[in-house]
Short mmCIF file of C-alpha atoms in Angstrom, two decimals:
data_model
loop_
_atom_site.label_atom_id
_atom_site.label_comp_id
_atom_site.label_asym_id
_atom_site.label_seq_id
_atom_site.Cartn_x
_atom_site.Cartn_y
_atom_site.Cartn_z
CA MET B 1 78.80 96.38 114.02
CA TRP B 2 79.53 92.66 114.18
CA MET B 3 82.97 91.51 113.05
CA ASN B 4 83.54 88.16 111.40
CA ARG B 5 86.74 86.08 111.64
CA ASP B 6 88.44 87.94 108.78
CA ASP B 7 87.41 91.36 110.15
CA ILE B 8 88.96 90.50 113.51
CA ASP B 9 92.19 89.21 111.96
CA ARG B 10 92.37 92.32 109.76
CA MET B 11 91.86 94.53 112.83
CA VAL B 12 94.76 92.83 114.63
CA GLU B 13 96.97 93.41 111.59
CA THR B 14 95.82 97.03 111.29
CA ALA B 15 96.49 97.64 114.96
CA GLU B 16 99.97 96.11 114.66
CA ASN B 17 100.81 98.45 111.80
CA TYR B 18 98.85 101.63 112.43
CA LEU B 19 97.07 101.66 115.78
CA PRO B 20 99.40 100.22 118.41
CA GLU B 21 97.37 101.74 121.23
CA VAL B 22 94.46 99.41 120.46
CA LEU B 23 96.52 96.30 119.68
CA PRO B 24 96.00 94.68 123.11
CA PHE B 25 92.24 95.05 122.66
CA ALA B 26 92.24 93.69 119.10
CA LYS B 27 94.23 90.67 120.30
CA TYR B 28 91.83 90.25 123.22
CA LEU B 29 88.91 90.10 120.77
CA ALA B 30 90.76 87.56 118.61
CA ASP B 31 91.47 85.45 121.70
CA TRP B 32 87.83 85.65 122.77
CA ARG B 33 86.71 84.61 119.29
CA ASP B 34 88.97 81.56 119.62
CA VAL B 35 87.47 80.72 123.03
CA VAL B 36 83.98 80.93 121.52
CA ASP B 37 85.07 78.76 118.58
CA ASP B 38 86.55 76.15 120.92
CA ASN B 39 83.44 75.97 123.12
CA SER B 40 80.54 76.20 120.69
CA ASP B 41 79.47 75.80 117.08
CA GLY B 42 81.70 78.75 116.29
CA TRP B 43 81.91 82.53 116.41
CA PRO B 44 79.32 83.19 113.69
CA HIS B 45 76.84 80.66 115.06
CA TRP B 46 76.84 81.25 118.82
CA THR B 47 75.42 84.76 118.98
CA ALA B 48 75.55 84.95 122.78
CA GLY B 49 79.31 84.45 122.64
CA SER B 50 79.85 87.23 120.16
CA LYS B 51 77.09 89.56 121.42
CA CYS B 52 78.93 90.21 124.67
CA ALA B 53 81.80 91.60 122.56
CA GLU B 54 79.65 94.14 120.68
CA LYS B 55 81.00 97.17 122.55
CA LEU B 56 84.58 96.12 121.95
CA MET B 57 83.94 95.53 118.24
CA LYS B 58 82.29 98.95 117.94
CA LEU B 59 85.25 100.69 119.60
CA LEU B 60 87.73 98.88 117.37
CA ARG B 61 85.75 99.96 114.29
CA GLU B 62 85.82 103.55 115.54
CA ALA B 63 89.58 103.34 116.01
CA ASP B 64 89.97 101.97 112.49
CA ASP B 65 87.73 104.74 111.10
CA SER B 66 90.02 107.32 112.72
CA ARG B 67 92.75 106.33 110.27
CA ARG B 68 90.51 107.66 107.51
CA GLY B 69 89.86 110.96 109.25
CA ARG B 70 86.48 109.92 110.65
CA GLY B 71 86.47 110.62 114.36
CA SER B 72 89.23 109.73 116.78
CA VAL B 73 90.50 106.69 118.62
CA PRO B 74 88.22 106.13 121.62
CA PRO B 75 89.85 106.55 125.03
CA ARG B 76 91.53 103.57 126.63
CA GLU B 77 89.05 103.67 129.52
CA LEU B 78 86.20 102.83 127.14
CA PHE B 79 88.13 99.85 125.79
CA LEU B 80 88.74 98.58 129.32
CA LYS B 81 85.07 99.02 130.17
CA ALA B 82 84.09 97.08 127.01
CA LEU B 83 85.90 94.01 128.34
CA THR B 84 83.53 93.70 131.31
CA PRO B 85 80.65 91.99 129.45
CA ILE B 86 83.08 89.45 127.98
CA LYS B 87 84.62 88.68 131.36
CA SER B 88 81.18 88.39 132.97
CA PHE B 89 79.91 86.09 130.24
CA ALA B 90 83.01 83.90 130.49
CA THR B 91 82.60 83.64 134.26
CA GLN B 92 78.89 82.79 134.01
CA ARG B 93 79.55 80.07 131.43
CA GLY B 94 82.72 78.73 133.01
CA LEU B 95 84.79 79.64 129.95
CA PRO B 96 88.43 80.71 129.96
CA LYS B 97 88.88 84.47 129.95
CA PRO B 98 91.40 85.97 127.54
CA GLU B 99 94.26 87.90 129.09
CA LEU B 100 94.83 91.52 128.14
CA ASP B 101 98.39 91.47 126.83
CA GLU B 102 99.91 94.76 127.88
CA ASP B 103 103.55 93.83 128.37
CA ARG B 104 104.43 96.90 126.41
CA PRO B 105 101.41 99.18 126.52
CA ALA B 106 101.44 101.58 123.64
CA PRO B 107 101.13 105.28 124.31
CA ALA B 108 97.66 106.71 124.04
CA ALA B 109 97.39 108.54 120.77
CA ASN B 110 95.03 111.32 119.89
CA ARG B 111 94.09 110.47 116.34
CA GLY B 112 91.45 112.17 114.37
CA PRO B 113 91.07 114.87 111.79
CA ARG B 114 94.08 117.09 111.47
CA PHE B 115 93.46 120.60 110.32
#
């Protein structure tokens, strides 16, 4: 599911407060959105720039849904794999690649329904 500017900012805030294990990936998406904004007509208008981030947006939505007891936070490996299309697109277009900020990587959490 596509995320607009407000959705992305809300996801960063949610990750800061409730899902620290996905915070680096939420910030990465926000940084990528800014790169797209700076090098095109904007995030909502340049679909190629946002399309390469579809997997990352989907994983972040799944992580957010886990707070409501729907599923669990996807594994870190899937988040890392979801960065590949963004990095490839940036390289092909000569755009700056966001850095994954993991100075203090959060512990992997196993969230999901608790019985």
